């Protein structure tokens, strides 16, 4: 029997590989577009396939409340419900419970009580419920419930988060799964070397199908965050996929890939699109800027997306300024394609053994001197 994950090439700390799931293989490194409410905003599944997306992410928290896992299960599971036949990863719901401001009511060893953002009603999430929701949604990869703390909390709080995250992973590990469903644990510990090591040493022996590096990209400085990524990855098994939760800017993606990360997700490409901005090799372009009013060039000269093959910056700018739906759709398609292509290029560079050169060149082109702030 083949394993869940095959490493096909390494270059420095970086790896290229293939993640095997019940709904198909995912070449890694892989960017996972986020389909929070069972839709990658404004992009349909055929378009996702055409853009080169191989796996998408769904949010347990939001799907639990709207429309509810009962309804999704009744309609054939999340794949059938949203019309996407490729792999799906679902998060545990924990990130929303711990990050949505002022909604956490109580936290103990059993679980967390919080106010739903939908109607304010008190709700409770436990490892058992997180597993059950994801089983009924039928995702290919289910995540363990973890506790992610904001930057700057006292070390004792971080240590407590690590302890409970392990406790919950132990409970969630052997609970019922959807057919073929993989289960990943999440390591915590923020920027603290000893806690990151402790978290991994407690979770790795439990032999999960993969491991996430959690608790980073939550507002801390980037230098220390990348150092912590290198450290966290070094504590994880080489033969299991590593998932960095919540990074999706071009520079950040390149940095975590070069540190041994295999998978990552972020709303950045689609959220940036909805603010009228395009990710390009010239940096981020804010299409509202007057300098694009008569610009006949595509968003990015090298991009093969539906926006870049047919439309000018001037036209996209016009759509954005007139708040036409097509404008945000074209920018969403472009930004997703840009990131997916970037990650594919990184994968090829790893296969050629030239990641360091490719990375330096790519970062130089994307450098903040070129970056137009919004
Ligand atoms: Zn494009």
XYZ file of C-alpha atoms and ligand atoms in Angstrom:
375
model
C 0.000 0.000 0.000
C 1.355 3.409 -0.921
C 1.465 6.060 1.716
C -0.563 9.202 1.854
C 2.324 11.313 0.644
C 5.180 10.690 -1.774
C 8.178 13.006 -1.869
C 9.415 13.102 -5.477
C 12.235 15.653 -5.213
C 14.000 17.725 -2.599
C 16.091 20.859 -2.914
C 17.552 22.279 0.282
C 14.711 22.166 2.782
C 12.063 22.324 0.035
C 10.207 19.329 -1.298
C 8.105 18.432 -4.323
C 5.670 15.594 -3.854
C 2.241 14.125 -4.373
C -0.507 13.944 -1.765
C -2.873 11.047 -2.395
C -6.517 11.617 -1.426
C -9.838 9.872 -1.979
C -10.727 12.399 -4.699
C -7.395 12.428 -6.490
C -3.744 13.313 -6.249
C -2.479 16.756 -5.328
C 0.966 17.742 -6.645
C 2.826 19.663 -3.958
C 3.737 22.348 -3.107
C 0.051 23.194 -3.475
C -1.898 26.380 -2.951
C -5.442 25.700 -1.738
C -8.037 28.328 -2.720
C -10.409 28.967 0.164
C -14.071 28.156 -0.373
C -15.280 29.389 2.988
C -18.997 28.837 2.489
C -18.732 25.999 -0.031
C -17.722 28.415 -2.783
C -14.474 30.049 -3.783
C -16.060 33.458 -4.023
C -17.265 34.292 -7.552
C -15.445 31.345 -9.182
C -17.231 28.184 -10.315
C -15.697 24.687 -10.066
C -15.020 24.352 -13.817
C -13.085 27.606 -13.651
C -11.148 26.348 -10.631
C -10.090 23.259 -12.570
C -9.132 25.393 -15.574
C -7.023 27.657 -13.337
C -5.059 24.613 -12.216
C -6.479 24.331 -8.697
C -6.126 20.759 -7.453
C -7.631 21.066 -3.965
C -9.911 23.568 -2.237
C -10.611 24.366 1.377
C -13.981 24.542 3.124
C -14.712 26.082 6.520
C -16.300 23.849 9.124
C -17.438 26.752 11.306
C -19.412 28.494 8.585
C -20.814 25.319 7.017
C -21.917 24.052 10.429
C -24.095 27.126 10.949
C -25.112 27.756 7.327
C -26.460 25.535 5.846
C -25.499 22.871 8.423
C -23.745 19.531 7.924
C -27.079 17.681 8.070
C -28.262 19.419 4.923
C -24.916 18.998 3.135
C -24.851 15.292 3.998
C -28.439 14.849 2.814
C -27.484 16.366 -0.535
C -24.609 13.968 -1.034
C -21.760 15.550 0.904
C -19.691 18.653 0.270
C -18.277 17.532 -3.105
C -21.714 16.948 -4.598
C -23.223 19.958 -2.867
C -20.711 22.441 -4.288
C -20.119 20.629 -7.581
C -16.380 20.137 -7.035
C -15.135 16.596 -7.647
C -11.529 17.215 -6.613
C -9.978 16.982 -3.161
C -11.345 19.126 -0.332
C -9.706 19.989 2.963
C -11.915 21.185 5.793
C -10.572 23.091 8.768
C -11.801 22.294 12.264
C -13.700 25.481 12.984
C -11.235 26.315 15.742
C -9.608 29.231 13.974
C -12.905 31.124 13.769
C -13.789 30.274 17.382
C -10.503 31.701 18.625
C -10.005 34.558 16.169
C -13.430 36.135 15.808
C -13.239 39.016 18.225
C -15.128 38.872 21.507
C -17.074 35.728 20.713
C -15.249 33.253 22.999
C -17.232 32.685 26.190
C -15.526 29.772 27.874
C -12.572 27.469 27.252
C -11.825 24.293 29.167
C -10.295 20.884 28.574
C -13.505 19.588 27.065
C -13.957 22.276 24.389
C -14.845 25.908 23.727
C -18.085 27.833 24.138
C -18.581 30.890 21.955
C -21.205 33.118 20.402
C -22.123 32.253 16.815
C -21.380 35.134 14.451
C -24.651 34.336 12.705
C -27.160 34.887 15.494
C -25.171 35.469 18.684
C -26.418 32.252 20.271
C -24.008 30.422 22.587
C -22.542 27.368 20.872
C -20.006 24.750 21.860
C -17.254 23.168 19.782
C -15.430 20.059 20.974
C -12.962 17.748 19.225
C -15.786 15.228 18.937
C -18.095 17.703 17.211
C -15.312 18.989 14.914
C -14.672 15.405 13.794
C -18.364 14.651 13.350
C -19.089 17.764 11.267
C -16.141 16.993 8.984
C -17.177 13.320 8.705
C -20.631 14.359 7.566
C -19.313 16.996 5.170
C -17.216 14.178 3.684
C -14.016 16.137 3.079
C -10.842 14.358 1.970
C -8.726 15.900 4.704
C -10.116 16.725 8.147
C -8.260 18.914 10.611
C -8.023 18.446 14.358
C -9.476 21.101 16.615
C -6.642 23.256 17.949
C -6.148 26.441 19.912
C -4.497 29.296 18.053
C -3.429 32.224 20.259
C -2.826 35.792 19.069
C 0.733 37.141 19.140
C 1.983 38.565 22.410
C 0.006 36.428 24.849
C 1.867 35.298 27.987
C 3.948 32.152 27.612
C 1.784 30.325 30.131
C -1.206 30.853 27.821
C 0.756 29.505 24.856
C 1.811 26.468 26.885
C -1.794 25.858 27.887
C -2.856 26.108 24.224
C -0.223 23.523 23.285
C -1.375 21.206 26.077
C -5.042 21.382 25.104
C -4.250 21.068 21.397
C -2.491 17.775 22.133
C -5.271 16.605 24.435
C -7.862 17.307 21.746
C -5.807 15.659 18.982
C -5.538 12.512 21.131
C -9.321 12.453 21.458
C -10.003 13.239 17.818
C -7.494 10.790 16.371
C -9.610 7.640 16.394
C -13.092 9.081 15.967
C -15.168 7.963 12.936
C -14.156 9.412 9.565
C -15.731 9.765 6.141
C -14.604 7.020 3.716
C -10.943 7.584 2.836
C -10.781 10.755 4.904
C -7.306 11.755 6.063
C -6.763 13.499 9.358
C -4.108 16.118 10.061
C -3.019 17.392 13.464
C -1.965 21.004 14.031
C 1.185 21.995 15.878
C 1.107 25.149 17.983
C 3.564 27.164 20.056
C 3.674 30.473 18.161
C 7.278 31.764 18.013
C 8.455 29.861 21.097
C 11.130 27.304 20.171
C 10.619 25.024 23.150
C 6.828 25.012 22.839
C 6.930 24.346 19.108
C 9.197 21.398 19.773
C 6.977 20.152 22.586
C 3.864 20.412 20.421
C 5.476 18.372 17.641
C 6.953 15.795 20.005
C 3.524 15.208 21.486
C 1.658 15.008 18.158
C 4.090 13.197 15.845
C 3.987 9.879 17.783
C 0.194 9.866 17.289
C 0.935 9.181 13.616
C -1.508 11.500 11.876
C -1.699 11.519 8.059
C -0.193 14.987 7.942
C 0.752 17.927 10.122
C -0.116 21.580 10.014
C 2.038 24.408 11.270
C -0.547 26.484 13.086
C -0.384 29.598 15.190
C 1.701 31.578 12.693
C 0.727 34.308 10.228
C -1.568 35.792 12.865
C -0.014 39.256 12.984
C 3.558 38.651 14.165
C 6.597 40.082 12.335
C 7.538 38.145 9.244
C 11.216 37.521 9.983
C 10.521 35.666 13.243
C 7.539 33.951 11.584
C 9.718 32.494 8.820
C 12.342 31.429 11.393
C 9.594 29.672 13.352
C 8.423 28.000 10.134
C 11.873 26.528 9.513
C 11.982 25.330 13.092
C 8.455 23.911 13.107
C 9.031 22.062 9.827
C 12.254 20.550 11.195
C 10.290 18.874 14.002
C 7.882 17.185 11.568
C 8.330 13.804 9.856
C 9.827 13.924 6.368
C 7.357 11.439 4.947
C 4.213 13.377 5.931
C 2.733 16.475 4.265
C 3.263 19.818 6.024
C 0.544 22.428 5.832
C 1.157 26.086 6.710
C -2.196 27.566 7.669
C -3.031 30.987 6.283
C -0.403 32.343 3.907
C -1.082 33.414 0.333
C 0.943 36.464 -0.644
C 3.507 35.708 -3.368
C 6.582 36.471 -1.240
C 5.275 34.540 1.759
C 4.403 31.523 -0.352
C 7.920 31.417 -1.808
C 9.455 31.721 1.659
C 7.460 28.888 3.238
C 7.976 26.568 0.243
C 11.723 27.076 0.550
C 11.437 26.130 4.239
C 9.855 22.746 3.581
C 6.124 23.515 3.530
C 3.978 21.464 1.132
C 0.516 23.014 1.355
C -0.979 26.379 2.248
C -4.226 28.285 1.978
C -5.295 31.898 2.113
C -8.208 34.132 1.173
C -5.702 36.749 -0.043
C -6.056 36.198 -3.832
C -9.834 36.495 -3.812
C -10.033 39.116 -1.053
C -7.417 41.241 -2.837
C -9.469 40.903 -6.007
C -12.535 42.241 -4.279
C -10.592 45.349 -3.240
C -9.722 45.947 -6.910
C -6.116 44.761 -6.836
C -4.137 42.338 -8.980
C -1.134 40.226 -7.989
C 1.500 40.566 -10.708
C 5.204 40.206 -11.363
C 5.364 44.011 -11.029
C 3.973 43.762 -7.513
C 0.398 44.416 -6.481
C -1.537 46.690 -8.832
C -4.409 48.740 -7.477
C -6.626 49.080 -10.534
C -8.340 52.118 -9.040
C -5.160 54.076 -9.654
C -5.618 56.655 -12.439
C -2.414 55.539 -14.141
C -4.274 52.499 -15.493
C -7.075 54.519 -17.114
C -5.626 54.185 -20.622
C -3.340 51.203 -20.068
C -3.873 48.717 -22.928
C -1.694 45.978 -21.370
C -3.059 42.892 -19.607
C -2.880 42.715 -15.800
C 0.255 40.590 -16.164
C 2.118 40.096 -19.428
C 2.953 36.468 -18.684
C -0.414 35.305 -17.360
C -2.703 33.020 -19.347
C -5.854 33.597 -17.285
C -9.213 34.601 -18.818
C -8.649 38.224 -17.769
C -5.147 38.563 -19.187
C -5.841 36.821 -22.495
C -8.723 39.113 -23.441
C -8.863 42.313 -21.444
C -6.796 45.436 -20.801
C -5.956 47.003 -17.460
C -8.022 49.972 -18.620
C -11.093 47.768 -19.059
C -10.661 45.967 -15.723
C -10.167 49.352 -14.043
C -13.379 50.594 -15.625
C -15.259 47.532 -14.324
C -13.811 47.940 -10.839
C -14.663 51.630 -10.703
C -18.211 50.951 -11.864
C -18.509 48.104 -9.348
C -19.355 45.697 -12.137
C -19.442 42.058 -11.008
C -17.265 41.027 -13.935
C -14.432 43.170 -12.585
C -14.124 41.295 -9.326
C -14.596 37.984 -11.117
C -11.776 38.699 -13.570
C -9.489 39.824 -10.755
C -10.352 36.723 -8.720
C -9.585 34.442 -11.675
C -6.348 36.276 -12.343
C -5.108 36.343 -8.740
C -5.808 32.646 -8.249
C -4.091 31.783 -11.521
C -1.107 33.970 -10.661
C -0.573 32.198 -7.340
C -1.205 28.711 -8.733
C 1.280 29.376 -11.554
C 3.814 30.771 -9.070
C 3.593 27.618 -6.953
C 3.844 25.396 -10.044
C 7.001 27.275 -11.058
C 8.437 26.739 -7.575
C 7.679 23.027 -7.876
C 9.514 22.860 -11.213
C 12.475 24.723 -9.722
C 12.635 22.173 -6.884
C 12.565 19.355 -9.430
C 15.445 20.970 -11.326
C 17.366 21.552 -8.095
C 17.364 25.290 -8.772
C 15.002 26.611 -6.132
C 17.502 28.981 -4.486
C 18.236 30.766 -7.770
C 14.595 30.831 -8.785
C 13.594 32.141 -5.357
C 16.144 34.990 -5.374
C 15.076 36.006 -8.859
C 11.363 35.814 -8.015
C 11.718 37.783 -4.779
C 13.793 40.442 -6.533
C 11.059 40.890 -9.138
C 8.340 41.068 -6.491
C 10.370 43.340 -4.201
C 8.578 46.124 -2.285
C 10.292 48.793 -4.409
C 7.965 47.596 -7.137
C 5.064 47.162 -4.804
C 2.328 49.673 -5.032
C 0.569 49.866 -1.699
C -3.158 50.086 -1.718
Zn -4.109 36.868 -15.461
